[in-house]
Tab-separated table of C-alpha atoms in Angstrom:
chain	number	residue	atom	x	y	z
X	28	UNK	CA	130.014	31.736	103.289
X	29	UNK	CA	131.886	30.127	100.421
X	30	UNK	CA	134.098	33.133	99.614
X	31	UNK	CA	135.357	33.344	103.199
X	32	UNK	CA	136.157	29.604	103.185
X	33	UNK	CA	138.111	29.948	99.927
X	34	UNK	CA	140.031	32.948	101.286
X	35	UNK	CA	140.866	30.984	104.439
X	36	UNK	CA	142.039	28.087	102.241
X	37	UNK	CA	144.223	30.423	100.147
X	38	UNK	CA	145.893	31.879	103.241
X	39	UNK	CA	146.395	28.448	104.872
X	40	UNK	CA	147.959	27.023	101.671
X	41	UNK	CA	150.244	30.081	101.358
X	42	UNK	CA	151.258	29.747	105.023
X	43	UNK	CA	152.202	26.080	104.636
X	44	UNK	CA	153.990	26.770	101.330
X	45	UNK	CA	156.243	29.141	103.264
X	46	UNK	CA	156.574	27.049	106.430
X	47	UNK	CA	157.187	23.612	104.873
X	48	UNK	CA	160.768	22.499	105.390
X	49	UNK	CA	160.685	20.092	102.427
X	50	UNK	CA	160.763	21.808	99.048
X	51	UNK	CA	158.475	19.295	97.326
X	52	UNK	CA	155.797	19.778	100.005
X	53	UNK	CA	156.207	23.536	99.632
X	54	UNK	CA	155.649	23.264	95.854
X	55	UNK	CA	152.486	21.204	96.397
X	56	UNK	CA	151.053	23.747	98.859
X	57	UNK	CA	151.863	26.451	96.283
X	58	UNK	CA	149.874	24.489	93.698
X	59	UNK	CA	146.957	24.402	96.158
X	60	UNK	CA	147.200	28.177	96.582
X	61	UNK	CA	147.117	28.596	92.796
X	62	UNK	CA	144.075	26.355	92.421
X	63	UNK	CA	142.142	28.240	95.110
X	64	UNK	CA	143.149	31.633	93.658
X	65	UNK	CA	141.849	30.385	90.285
X	66	UNK	CA	138.569	29.367	91.952
X	67	UNK	CA	138.258	32.806	93.532
X	68	UNK	CA	138.895	34.463	90.156
X	69	UNK	CA	136.151	32.330	88.632
X	70	UNK	CA	133.751	33.401	91.384
X	71	UNK	CA	134.666	37.045	90.754
X	72	UNK	CA	133.482	36.639	87.154
X	73	UNK	CA	136.828	36.097	85.406
X	74	UNK	CA	136.590	32.553	83.996
X	75	UNK	CA	139.093	33.055	81.146
X	76	UNK	CA	141.930	34.063	83.444
X	77	UNK	CA	140.898	31.468	86.052
X	78	UNK	CA	141.425	28.671	83.511
X	79	UNK	CA	144.833	30.070	82.520
X	80	UNK	CA	145.872	30.445	86.167
X	81	UNK	CA	144.758	26.902	86.936
X	82	UNK	CA	146.651	25.384	84.013
X	83	UNK	CA	149.774	27.548	84.255
X	84	UNK	CA	149.977	28.342	87.988
X	85	UNK	CA	148.842	25.024	89.408
X	86	UNK	CA	150.019	22.848	86.504
X	87	UNK	CA	153.030	24.066	84.555
X	88	UNK	CA	154.779	25.906	87.393
X	89	UNK	CA	154.351	22.934	89.749
X	90	UNK	CA	155.877	20.607	87.146
X	91	UNK	CA	158.773	23.051	86.771
X	92	UNK	CA	159.283	23.121	90.548
X	93	UNK	CA	159.283	19.317	90.778
X	94	UNK	CA	161.736	19.145	87.859
X	95	UNK	CA	164.075	21.710	89.451
X	96	UNK	CA	163.880	20.055	92.890
X	97	UNK	CA	164.653	16.721	91.235
X	98	UNK	CA	167.777	18.209	89.619
X	99	UNK	CA	169.022	20.189	92.619
X	100	UNK	CA	168.175	17.544	95.205
X	101	UNK	CA	165.715	17.676	98.067
X	102	UNK	CA	167.366	19.167	101.121
X	103	UNK	CA	165.930	20.252	104.452
X	104	UNK	CA	165.750	24.043	104.681
X	105	UNK	CA	166.762	24.880	108.220
X	106	UNK	CA	169.167	27.760	107.725
X	107	UNK	CA	168.733	30.817	109.941
X	108	UNK	CA	166.918	33.723	108.309
X	109	UNK	CA	169.081	36.496	106.811
X	110	UNK	CA	166.969	39.119	108.621
X	111	UNK	CA	165.819	38.993	112.269
X	112	UNK	CA	162.255	37.660	112.222
X	113	UNK	CA	160.783	40.516	114.360
X	114	UNK	CA	162.192	43.026	111.861
X	115	UNK	CA	160.708	41.042	108.950
X	116	UNK	CA	157.331	40.908	110.739
X	117	UNK	CA	157.449	44.690	111.309
X	118	UNK	CA	158.361	45.337	107.666
X	119	UNK	CA	155.329	43.308	106.555
X	120	UNK	CA	152.749	44.156	109.203
X	121	UNK	CA	153.157	47.959	109.255
X	122	UNK	CA	152.452	48.447	105.500
X	123	UNK	CA	149.700	45.777	105.573
X	124	UNK	CA	147.902	47.412	108.525
X	125	UNK	CA	148.277	50.893	107.003
X	126	UNK	CA	146.990	49.675	103.617
X	127	UNK	CA	144.057	47.872	105.219
X	128	UNK	CA	143.253	50.889	107.405
X	129	UNK	CA	143.223	53.243	104.417
X	130	UNK	CA	141.553	51.014	101.830
X	131	UNK	CA	139.098	48.755	103.700
X	132	UNK	CA	136.675	51.564	104.736
X	133	UNK	CA	136.422	52.582	101.062
X	134	UNK	CA	135.846	49.090	99.658
X	135	UNK	CA	132.285	48.613	98.409
X	136	UNK	CA	130.066	46.384	100.530
X	137	UNK	CA	128.919	44.433	97.460
X	138	UNK	CA	130.129	43.963	93.923
X	139	UNK	CA	128.324	45.766	91.076
X	140	UNK	CA	126.328	43.662	88.627
X	141	UNK	CA	128.618	41.807	86.246
X	142	UNK	CA	128.548	43.428	82.809
X	143	UNK	CA	130.286	40.984	80.543
X	144	UNK	CA	132.035	42.643	77.617
X	145	UNK	CA	134.129	41.171	74.859
X	146	UNK	CA	137.338	39.937	76.479
X	147	UNK	CA	138.972	39.177	73.125
X	148	UNK	CA	138.311	42.697	71.854
X	149	UNK	CA	139.826	44.247	74.980
X	150	UNK	CA	142.848	41.916	74.908
X	151	UNK	CA	143.675	42.171	71.199
X	152	UNK	CA	142.673	45.795	70.552
X	153	UNK	CA	142.749	47.880	73.731
X	154	UNK	CA	145.674	46.011	75.337
X	155	UNK	CA	147.643	45.125	72.209
X	156	UNK	CA	150.819	46.550	73.769
X	157	UNK	CA	150.515	43.935	76.535
X	158	UNK	CA	150.375	41.189	73.910
X	159	UNK	CA	153.579	42.520	72.360
X	160	UNK	CA	155.177	42.581	75.809
X	161	UNK	CA	154.093	38.987	76.438
X	162	UNK	CA	155.618	37.830	73.145
X	163	UNK	CA	158.902	39.571	74.011
X	164	UNK	CA	158.825	38.081	77.527
X	165	UNK	CA	158.213	34.549	76.273
X	166	UNK	CA	160.975	34.902	73.668
X	167	UNK	CA	163.476	36.283	76.198
X	168	UNK	CA	162.448	33.604	78.710
X	169	UNK	CA	163.100	30.823	76.173
X	170	UNK	CA	166.483	32.336	75.261
X	171	UNK	CA	167.368	32.733	78.958
X	172	UNK	CA	166.490	29.136	79.750
X	173	UNK	CA	168.436	27.852	76.740
X	174	UNK	CA	171.464	29.758	77.989
X	175	UNK	CA	171.078	28.593	81.559
X	176	UNK	CA	170.269	24.944	80.944
X	177	UNK	CA	173.084	24.460	78.419
X	178	UNK	CA	175.983	22.589	79.983
X	179	UNK	CA	178.856	24.262	78.150
X	180	UNK	CA	182.180	25.063	79.814
X	181	UNK	CA	183.162	28.725	80.270
X	182	UNK	CA	185.522	29.983	77.522
X	183	UNK	CA	188.505	30.425	79.844
X	184	UNK	CA	188.414	26.863	81.136
X	185	UNK	CA	187.958	25.415	77.664
X	186	UNK	CA	191.132	27.191	76.513
X	187	UNK	CA	193.033	25.968	79.612
X	188	UNK	CA	191.949	22.376	78.957
X	189	UNK	CA	193.073	22.594	75.315
X	190	UNK	CA	196.457	23.956	76.402
X	191	UNK	CA	196.967	21.144	78.926
L	6	UNK	CA	132.646	46.420	109.808
L	7	UNK	CA	132.499	45.865	106.056
L	8	UNK	CA	132.138	42.094	105.491
L	9	UNK	CA	131.096	42.060	101.842
L	10	UNK	CA	132.777	39.928	99.184
L	11	UNK	CA	135.134	42.733	98.015
L	12	UNK	CA	136.408	43.213	101.573
L	13	UNK	CA	136.952	39.459	102.034
L	14	UNK	CA	138.869	39.194	98.732
L	15	UNK	CA	140.861	42.311	99.642
L	16	UNK	CA	141.907	40.596	102.885
L	17	UNK	CA	143.106	37.632	100.774
L	18	UNK	CA	145.100	40.059	98.587
L	19	UNK	CA	146.673	41.663	101.672
L	20	UNK	CA	147.389	38.233	103.199
L	21	UNK	CA	149.067	36.907	100.036
L	22	UNK	CA	151.134	40.085	99.584
L	23	UNK	CA	152.163	40.012	103.257
L	24	UNK	CA	152.990	36.288	103.255
L	25	UNK	CA	155.008	36.588	100.042
L	26	UNK	CA	156.948	39.626	101.261
L	27	UNK	CA	157.666	37.978	104.630
L	28	UNK	CA	158.900	34.785	102.940
L	29	UNK	CA	161.068	36.872	100.595
L	30	UNK	CA	162.662	38.612	103.581
L	31	UNK	CA	163.424	35.492	105.629
L	32	UNK	CA	164.322	32.941	102.917
L	33	UNK	CA	167.906	32.005	102.124
L	34	UNK	CA	167.117	29.080	99.836
L	35	UNK	CA	166.926	30.101	96.174
L	36	UNK	CA	163.957	27.845	95.363
L	37	UNK	CA	162.114	29.159	98.436
L	38	UNK	CA	162.705	32.691	97.110
L	39	UNK	CA	160.969	31.683	93.856
L	40	UNK	CA	158.068	30.217	95.904
L	41	UNK	CA	157.829	33.521	97.822
L	42	UNK	CA	157.754	35.492	94.559
L	43	UNK	CA	154.972	33.255	93.249
L	44	UNK	CA	152.851	33.895	96.350
L	45	UNK	CA	153.494	37.653	96.139
L	46	UNK	CA	152.466	37.774	92.478
L	47	UNK	CA	149.304	35.726	93.126
L	48	UNK	CA	148.216	38.453	95.551
L	49	UNK	CA	148.845	41.132	92.936
L	50	UNK	CA	146.950	39.125	90.312
L	51	UNK	CA	143.921	38.629	92.546
L	52	UNK	CA	144.017	42.352	93.334
L	53	UNK	CA	143.925	43.226	89.618
L	54	UNK	CA	140.916	40.970	89.009
L	55	UNK	CA	139.141	42.384	92.098
L	56	UNK	CA	139.828	45.971	90.985
L	57	UNK	CA	138.536	45.202	87.493
L	58	UNK	CA	135.371	43.597	88.861
L	59	UNK	CA	134.722	46.387	91.389
L	60	UNK	CA	135.141	49.112	88.755
L	61	UNK	CA	132.964	47.329	86.181
L	62	UNK	CA	135.921	46.703	83.834
L	63	UNK	CA	136.495	43.001	84.369
L	64	UNK	CA	137.975	42.522	80.865
L	65	UNK	CA	140.736	45.056	81.526
L	66	UNK	CA	141.482	43.385	84.849
L	67	UNK	CA	141.678	40.007	83.138
L	68	UNK	CA	143.944	41.317	80.360
L	69	UNK	CA	146.336	42.795	82.927
L	70	UNK	CA	146.246	39.610	85.016
L	71	UNK	CA	147.146	37.609	81.881
L	72	UNK	CA	150.272	39.745	81.393
L	73	UNK	CA	151.167	39.206	85.054
L	74	UNK	CA	150.741	35.414	84.675
L	75	UNK	CA	153.080	35.348	81.665
L	76	UNK	CA	155.705	37.506	83.402
L	77	UNK	CA	155.402	35.467	86.615
L	78	UNK	CA	155.882	32.175	84.753
L	79	UNK	CA	158.967	33.502	82.958
L	80	UNK	CA	160.386	34.665	86.305
L	81	UNK	CA	159.780	31.191	87.781
L	82	UNK	CA	161.336	29.420	84.784
L	83	UNK	CA	164.457	31.605	84.737
L	84	UNK	CA	164.762	31.520	88.554
L	85	UNK	CA	164.562	27.714	88.658
L	86	UNK	CA	167.001	27.337	85.746
L	87	UNK	CA	169.372	29.680	87.605
L	88	UNK	CA	168.951	27.547	90.738
L	89	UNK	CA	169.870	24.395	88.799
L	90	UNK	CA	173.010	26.024	87.379
L	91	UNK	CA	174.051	27.515	90.736
L	92	UNK	CA	173.619	24.142	92.415
L	93	UNK	CA	175.683	22.500	89.675
L	94	UNK	CA	178.542	25.014	89.863
L	95	UNK	CA	178.618	26.114	93.533
L	96	UNK	CA	176.985	23.089	95.205
L	97	UNK	CA	174.764	25.308	97.341
L	98	UNK	CA	171.439	27.119	97.048
L	99	UNK	CA	172.085	29.486	99.955
L	100	UNK	CA	171.746	32.978	98.472
L	101	UNK	CA	173.893	34.552	101.214
L	102	UNK	CA	176.874	32.485	100.021
L	103	UNK	CA	176.520	33.644	96.433
L	104	UNK	CA	178.861	36.593	96.239
L	105	UNK	CA	179.861	35.963	92.648
L	106	UNK	CA	178.367	34.450	89.531
L	107	UNK	CA	181.768	33.150	88.351
L	108	UNK	CA	183.019	29.739	89.208
């Protein structure tokens, strides 16, 4: 069954993205996860968002990761975890098992027939507030990155240097 | 046991959410934290598309997933830019050592 194979691939890629000790390898496994999630979205009948996820999630974000790793330097991640691992496992497994136990019996056994509507109409008319939010997010993201990437000295130090 | 496509995709959603949350809890490296957030959000995104498809409103699911993709990308960009600056100023990416944002 193709869907089960894709789901297995998604989970394996996510597992190795977390487990990889080298950051670059972790970023590449993350790109694989994104590509398989995009494939699953396409199979669920959402081709528009699958294309965007493939280009942004597997493309742009991976390039950003490689760029950031190049600037910060590749270092082995072997620090001890801030939380004890059994506690982290419990904090993840208990909600996951409860959610699965409550939701899985109510999940339909098959998907209803795909009724394709007008995606553009829904996006631009019914969800116009989301578009506004996206514009604000992109604008604030650009401003945030400009502020963070800029290599200016803090005001206090600049004054001290002038005085010296 | 229910082994239809919705159940299989729901297991993927649960797996991605669980893996992302676990990585968020055990990671000390700032870039690894961004990776964990990406995995967590991919689970949420797949869940939105699955919910839209199962309820017969795939366009609404796609529109919501698009907003999540934009927000997720901005989070990754700002998080990675922050990591670059923190590395430049503090010479570490260990989040437990970051007790201040001043040099």
